[in-house]
mmCIF file of C-alpha atoms and ligand atoms in Angstrom:
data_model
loop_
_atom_site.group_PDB
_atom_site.id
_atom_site.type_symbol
_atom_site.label_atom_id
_atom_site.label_comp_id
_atom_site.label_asym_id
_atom_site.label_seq_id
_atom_site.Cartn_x
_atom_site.Cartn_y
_atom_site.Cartn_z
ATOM 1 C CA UNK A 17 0.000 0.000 0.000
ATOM 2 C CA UNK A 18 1.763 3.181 -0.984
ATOM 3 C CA UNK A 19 0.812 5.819 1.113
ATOM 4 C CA UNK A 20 1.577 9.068 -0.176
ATOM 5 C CA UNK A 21 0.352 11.673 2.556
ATOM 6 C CA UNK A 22 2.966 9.621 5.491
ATOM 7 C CA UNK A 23 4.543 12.069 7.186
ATOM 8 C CA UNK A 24 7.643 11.132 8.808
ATOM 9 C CA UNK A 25 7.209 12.196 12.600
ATOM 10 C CA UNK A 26 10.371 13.126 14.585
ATOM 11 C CA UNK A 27 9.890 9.773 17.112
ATOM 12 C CA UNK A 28 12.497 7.014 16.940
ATOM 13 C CA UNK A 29 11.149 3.997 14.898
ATOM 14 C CA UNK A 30 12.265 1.031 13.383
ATOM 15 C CA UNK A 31 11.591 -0.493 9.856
ATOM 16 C CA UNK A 32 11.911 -3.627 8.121
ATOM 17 C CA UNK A 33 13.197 -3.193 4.467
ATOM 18 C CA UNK A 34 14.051 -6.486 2.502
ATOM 19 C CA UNK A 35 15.478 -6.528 -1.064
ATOM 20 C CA UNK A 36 13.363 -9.108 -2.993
ATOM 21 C CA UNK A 37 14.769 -11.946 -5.374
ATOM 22 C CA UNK A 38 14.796 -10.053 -8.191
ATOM 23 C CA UNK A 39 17.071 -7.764 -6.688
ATOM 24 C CA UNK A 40 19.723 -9.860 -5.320
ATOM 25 C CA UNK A 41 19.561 -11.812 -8.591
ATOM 26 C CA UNK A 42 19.946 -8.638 -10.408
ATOM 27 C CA UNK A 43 22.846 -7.430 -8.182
ATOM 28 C CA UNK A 44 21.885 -4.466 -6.639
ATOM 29 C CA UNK A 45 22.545 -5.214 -2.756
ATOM 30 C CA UNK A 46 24.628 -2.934 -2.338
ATOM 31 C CA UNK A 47 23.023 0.023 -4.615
ATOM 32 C CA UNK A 48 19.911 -0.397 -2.365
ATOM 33 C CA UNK A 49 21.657 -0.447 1.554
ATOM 34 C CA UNK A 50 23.787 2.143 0.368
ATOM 35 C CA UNK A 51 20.907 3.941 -0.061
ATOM 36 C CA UNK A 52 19.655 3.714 3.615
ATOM 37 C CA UNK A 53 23.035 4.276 4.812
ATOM 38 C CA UNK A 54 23.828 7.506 2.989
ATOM 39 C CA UNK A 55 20.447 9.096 4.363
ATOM 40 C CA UNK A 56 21.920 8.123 7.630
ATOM 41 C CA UNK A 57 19.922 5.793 9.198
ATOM 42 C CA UNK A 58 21.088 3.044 11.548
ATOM 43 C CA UNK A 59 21.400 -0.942 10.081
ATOM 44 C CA UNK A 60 20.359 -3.183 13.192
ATOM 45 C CA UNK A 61 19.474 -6.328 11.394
ATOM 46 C CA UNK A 62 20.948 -7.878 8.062
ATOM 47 C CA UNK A 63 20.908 -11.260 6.508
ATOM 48 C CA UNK A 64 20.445 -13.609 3.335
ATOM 49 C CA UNK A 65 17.606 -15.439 3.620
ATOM 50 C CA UNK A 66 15.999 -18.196 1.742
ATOM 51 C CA UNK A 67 12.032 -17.500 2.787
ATOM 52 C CA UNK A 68 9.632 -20.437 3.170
ATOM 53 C CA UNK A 69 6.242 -19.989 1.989
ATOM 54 C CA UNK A 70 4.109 -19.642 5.253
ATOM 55 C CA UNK A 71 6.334 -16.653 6.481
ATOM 56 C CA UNK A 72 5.785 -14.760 2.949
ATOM 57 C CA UNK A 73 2.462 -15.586 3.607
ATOM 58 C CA UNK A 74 2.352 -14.420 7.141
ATOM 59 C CA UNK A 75 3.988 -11.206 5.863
ATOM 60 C CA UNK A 76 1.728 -10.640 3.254
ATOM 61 C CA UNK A 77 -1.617 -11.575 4.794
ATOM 62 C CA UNK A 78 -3.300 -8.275 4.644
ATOM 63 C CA UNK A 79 -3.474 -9.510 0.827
ATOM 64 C CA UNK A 80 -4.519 -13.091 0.894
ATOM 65 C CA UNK A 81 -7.870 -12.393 -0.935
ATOM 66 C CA UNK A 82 -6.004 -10.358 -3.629
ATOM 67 C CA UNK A 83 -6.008 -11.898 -6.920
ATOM 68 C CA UNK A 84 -1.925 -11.886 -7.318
ATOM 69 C CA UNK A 85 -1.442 -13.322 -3.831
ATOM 70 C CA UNK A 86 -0.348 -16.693 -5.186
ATOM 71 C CA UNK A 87 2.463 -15.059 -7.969
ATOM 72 C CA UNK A 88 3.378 -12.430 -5.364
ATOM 73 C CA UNK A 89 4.294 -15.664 -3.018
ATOM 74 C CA UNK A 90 5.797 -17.412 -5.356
ATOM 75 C CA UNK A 91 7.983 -14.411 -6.230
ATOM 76 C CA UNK A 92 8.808 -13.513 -2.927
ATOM 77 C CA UNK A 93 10.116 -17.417 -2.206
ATOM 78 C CA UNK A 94 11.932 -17.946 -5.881
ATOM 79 C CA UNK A 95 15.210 -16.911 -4.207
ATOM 80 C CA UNK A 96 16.771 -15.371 -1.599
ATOM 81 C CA UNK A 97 15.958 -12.044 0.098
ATOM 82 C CA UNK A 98 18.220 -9.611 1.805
ATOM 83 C CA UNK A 99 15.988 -8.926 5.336
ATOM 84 C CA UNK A 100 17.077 -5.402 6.980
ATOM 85 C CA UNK A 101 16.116 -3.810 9.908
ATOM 86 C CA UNK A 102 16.716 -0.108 9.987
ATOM 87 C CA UNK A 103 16.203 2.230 12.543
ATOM 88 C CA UNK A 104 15.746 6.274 13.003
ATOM 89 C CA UNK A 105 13.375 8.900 13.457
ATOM 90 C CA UNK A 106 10.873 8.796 11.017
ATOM 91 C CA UNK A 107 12.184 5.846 9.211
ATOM 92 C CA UNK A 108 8.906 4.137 8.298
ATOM 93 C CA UNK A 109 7.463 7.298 5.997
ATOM 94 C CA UNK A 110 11.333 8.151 5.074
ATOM 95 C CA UNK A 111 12.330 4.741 3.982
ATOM 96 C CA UNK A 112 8.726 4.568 1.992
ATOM 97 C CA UNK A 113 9.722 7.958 0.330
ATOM 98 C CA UNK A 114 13.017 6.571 -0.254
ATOM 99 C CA UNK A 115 11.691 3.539 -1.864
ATOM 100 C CA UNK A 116 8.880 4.910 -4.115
ATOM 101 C CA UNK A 117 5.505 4.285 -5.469
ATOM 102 C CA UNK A 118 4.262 0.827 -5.650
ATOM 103 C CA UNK A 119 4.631 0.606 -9.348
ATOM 104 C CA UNK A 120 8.111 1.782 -10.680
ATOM 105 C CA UNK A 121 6.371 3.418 -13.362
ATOM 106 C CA UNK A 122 5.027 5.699 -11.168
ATOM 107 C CA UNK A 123 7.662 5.942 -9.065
ATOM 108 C CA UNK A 124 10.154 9.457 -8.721
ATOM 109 C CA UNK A 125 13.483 9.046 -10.632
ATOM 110 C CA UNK A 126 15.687 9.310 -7.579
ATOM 111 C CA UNK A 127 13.393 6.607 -5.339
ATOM 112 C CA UNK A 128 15.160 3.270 -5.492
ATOM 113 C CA UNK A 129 12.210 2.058 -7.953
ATOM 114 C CA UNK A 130 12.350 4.473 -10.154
ATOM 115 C CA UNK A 131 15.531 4.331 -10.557
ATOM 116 C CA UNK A 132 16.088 0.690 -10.267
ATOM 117 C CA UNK A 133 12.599 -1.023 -11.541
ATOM 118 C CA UNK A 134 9.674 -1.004 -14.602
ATOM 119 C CA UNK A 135 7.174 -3.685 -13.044
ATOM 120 C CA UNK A 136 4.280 -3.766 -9.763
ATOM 121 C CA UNK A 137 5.390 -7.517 -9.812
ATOM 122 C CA UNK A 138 9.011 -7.038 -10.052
ATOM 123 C CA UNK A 139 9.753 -3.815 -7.564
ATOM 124 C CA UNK A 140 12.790 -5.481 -5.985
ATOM 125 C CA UNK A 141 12.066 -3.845 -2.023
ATOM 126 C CA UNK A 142 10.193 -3.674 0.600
ATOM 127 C CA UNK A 143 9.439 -1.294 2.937
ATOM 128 C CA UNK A 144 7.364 -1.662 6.400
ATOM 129 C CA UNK A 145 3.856 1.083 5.622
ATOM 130 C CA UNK A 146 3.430 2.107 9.483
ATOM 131 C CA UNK A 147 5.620 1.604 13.028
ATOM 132 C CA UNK A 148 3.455 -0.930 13.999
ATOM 133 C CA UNK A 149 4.209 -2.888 10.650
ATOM 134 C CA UNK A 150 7.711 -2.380 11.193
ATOM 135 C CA UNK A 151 7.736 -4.071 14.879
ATOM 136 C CA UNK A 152 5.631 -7.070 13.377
ATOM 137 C CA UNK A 153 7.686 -7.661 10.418
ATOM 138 C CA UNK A 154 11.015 -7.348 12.065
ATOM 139 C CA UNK A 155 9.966 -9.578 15.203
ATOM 140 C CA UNK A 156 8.609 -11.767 12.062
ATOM 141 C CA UNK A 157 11.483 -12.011 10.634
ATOM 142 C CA UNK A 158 14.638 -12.116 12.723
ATOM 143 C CA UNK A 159 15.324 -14.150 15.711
ATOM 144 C CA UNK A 160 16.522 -12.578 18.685
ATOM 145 C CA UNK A 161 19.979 -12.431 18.913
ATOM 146 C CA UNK A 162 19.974 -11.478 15.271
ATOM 147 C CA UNK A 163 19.604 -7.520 15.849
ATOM 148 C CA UNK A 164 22.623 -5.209 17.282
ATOM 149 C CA UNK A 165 21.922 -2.287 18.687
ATOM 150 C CA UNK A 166 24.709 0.009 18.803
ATOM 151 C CA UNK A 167 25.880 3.483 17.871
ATOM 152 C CA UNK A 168 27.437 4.635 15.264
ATOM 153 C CA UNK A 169 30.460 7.129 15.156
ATOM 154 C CA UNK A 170 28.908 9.318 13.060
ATOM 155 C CA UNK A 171 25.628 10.041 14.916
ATOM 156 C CA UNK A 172 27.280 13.745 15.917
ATOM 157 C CA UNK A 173 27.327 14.527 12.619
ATOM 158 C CA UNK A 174 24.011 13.515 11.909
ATOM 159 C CA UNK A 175 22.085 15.083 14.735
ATOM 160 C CA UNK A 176 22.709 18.477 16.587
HETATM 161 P P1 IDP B 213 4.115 -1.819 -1.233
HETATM 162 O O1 IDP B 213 5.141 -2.922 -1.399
HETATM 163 O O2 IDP B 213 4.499 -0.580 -2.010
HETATM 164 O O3 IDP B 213 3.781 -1.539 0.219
HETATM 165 P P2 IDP B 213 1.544 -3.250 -1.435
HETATM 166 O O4 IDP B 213 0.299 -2.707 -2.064
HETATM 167 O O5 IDP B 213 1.563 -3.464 0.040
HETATM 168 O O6 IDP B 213 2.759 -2.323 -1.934
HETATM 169 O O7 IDP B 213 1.827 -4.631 -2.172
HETATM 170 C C1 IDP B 213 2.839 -5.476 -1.703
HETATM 171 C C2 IDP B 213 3.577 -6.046 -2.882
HETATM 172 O O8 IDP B 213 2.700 -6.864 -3.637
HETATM 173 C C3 IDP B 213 4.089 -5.012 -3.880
HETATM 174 O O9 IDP B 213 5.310 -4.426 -3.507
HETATM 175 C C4 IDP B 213 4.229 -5.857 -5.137
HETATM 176 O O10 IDP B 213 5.417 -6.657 -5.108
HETATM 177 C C5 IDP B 213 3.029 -6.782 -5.016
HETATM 178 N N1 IDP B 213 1.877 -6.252 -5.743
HETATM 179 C C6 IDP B 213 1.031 -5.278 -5.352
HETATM 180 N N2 IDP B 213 0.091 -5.044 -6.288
HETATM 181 C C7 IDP B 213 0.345 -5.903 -7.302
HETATM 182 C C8 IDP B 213 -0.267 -6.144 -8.565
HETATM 183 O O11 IDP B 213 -1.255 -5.509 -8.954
HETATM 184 N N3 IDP B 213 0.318 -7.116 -9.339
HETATM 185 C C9 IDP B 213 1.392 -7.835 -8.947
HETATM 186 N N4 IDP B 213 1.999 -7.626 -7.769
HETATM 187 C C10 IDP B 213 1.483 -6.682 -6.951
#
């Protein structure tokens, strides 16, 4: 769901952002976490990851009637992801700005689909639409033990 009017508030939030198949097949992992990093968020979770079906589905449930449900699984488990967890203030609406329009057509040149992407189907990330998606889908996917939090040396020169 792209949701235009998010504003990104000023609270500290966190985000899960995965890079789909179609991405890591097309090599551009490290185009698309470069991205995040530049703007100066902080990476607490990273891995390849080979999804099984019932946790795309899990992820994806809020579209289970939708008539692409089945292709959009099947995409999402024909090879592996990169999972991310970012976090900042205002990542959720940020990262979805980053990221761009649902359908790369319609997407800004400078968003990671428009730059990157041509098809609904084929948009090669993800990007959590609300906090409270962002806490499900990162407890969803990561383990615990799998996240770091730490601080980064450049967070002085990132916030005043
Ligand atoms: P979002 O990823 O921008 O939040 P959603 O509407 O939540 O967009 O849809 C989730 C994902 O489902 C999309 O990123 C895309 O991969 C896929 N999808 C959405 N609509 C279509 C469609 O009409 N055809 C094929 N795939 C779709």
């Amino acid at each position: 769901i792209f949701l235009p009017h998010l504003v990104a508030s000023m609270e500290v939030e966190e985000t899960y952002i995965m890079i789909k198949p179609d991405g890591v097949q097309r090599g551009l992992v490290g185009e698309i976490i470069s991205r995040f990093e530049k703007k100066g968020f902080k990476l607490t979770g990273l891995k390849l990851f080979q999804c099984p079906k019932e946790l795309a589905q899990e992820h994806y449930t809020e579209l289970q009637s939708k008539p692409f449900f089945p292709k959009l699984i099947d995409y999402i488990t024909s090879g592996p992801v990169v999972c991310m967890a970012w976090e900042g203030a205002g990542v959720v609406a940020s990262a979805r700005k980053l990221i761009g329009a649902t359908n790369p057509l319609n997407a800004e040149p400078g968003t990671i689909r428009g730059d990157l992407a041509v098809q609904t189907g084929r948009n090669v990330v993800h990007g959590s639409d609300s906090p409270e998606n962002g806490k499900r889908e990162i407890a969803l996917w990561f383990k615990e033990g799998e996240l770091s939090q730490w601080t980064p040396a450049q967070e002085p020169w990132l916030k005043e």
